[in-house]
């Protein structure tokens, strides 16, 4: 049936459309881990070669 073939996240992960299926009971832990990892991230934007001049 359609539900079995297309409405399952496991089928999408199996086909490579998504990286991972996160179960509802581990969502909070995974988000907290990702935010801790990003807390000390140093953003270094490249310098601008050209300015936008007003026209």
Coordinates of C-alpha atoms in Angstrom, one line a residue:
X1 CA 0.0 0.0 0.0
X2 CA 1.0 3.6 -0.3
X3 CA 1.4 4.0 3.4
X4 CA 3.9 1.2 3.6
X5 CA 6.0 2.4 0.6
X6 CA 6.0 6.2 1.1
X7 CA 5.0 7.2 4.6
X8 CA 7.7 5.5 6.6
X9 CA 10.8 7.4 7.6
X10 CA 12.7 4.1 7.6
X11 CA 12.1 3.7 3.8
X12 CA 13.4 7.2 3.2
X13 CA 16.5 6.5 5.3
X14 CA 17.0 3.2 3.5
X15 CA 16.9 4.9 0.1
X16 CA 19.3 7.6 1.3
X17 CA 16.9 10.5 1.2
X18 CA 17.5 11.3 4.9
X19 CA 20.6 10.7 7.0
X20 CA 19.0 9.4 10.1
X21 CA 15.7 8.7 11.9
X22 CA 15.6 10.1 15.4
X23 CA 13.2 8.4 17.7
X24 CA 10.9 10.7 19.8
X25 CA 12.3 9.6 23.1
X26 CA 15.8 10.7 22.2
X27 CA 14.9 14.0 20.4
X28 CA 15.6 16.3 23.4
X29 CA 19.0 14.7 24.0
X30 CA 20.0 15.0 20.4
X31 CA 19.0 18.6 20.2
X32 CA 20.9 19.4 23.4
X33 CA 24.0 17.7 22.1
X34 CA 23.9 19.6 18.8
X35 CA 23.4 22.9 20.6
X36 CA 26.4 22.2 22.9
X37 CA 28.5 21.4 19.9
X38 CA 27.5 24.7 18.3
X39 CA 28.0 26.8 21.4
X40 CA 31.7 27.4 20.9
X41 CA 31.7 27.5 17.1
X42 CA 33.8 30.3 15.8
X43 CA 32.2 32.0 12.8
X44 CA 34.8 33.4 10.3
X45 CA 33.2 35.0 7.3
X46 CA 35.4 35.6 4.3
X47 CA 36.3 39.3 3.6
X48 CA 34.2 41.0 1.0
X49 CA 36.0 41.7 -2.3
X50 CA 33.5 44.3 -3.5
X51 CA 31.2 46.7 -1.8
X52 CA 27.7 47.4 -2.8
X53 CA 27.6 51.0 -4.0
X54 CA 24.3 52.8 -3.8
X55 CA 22.8 53.5 -7.3

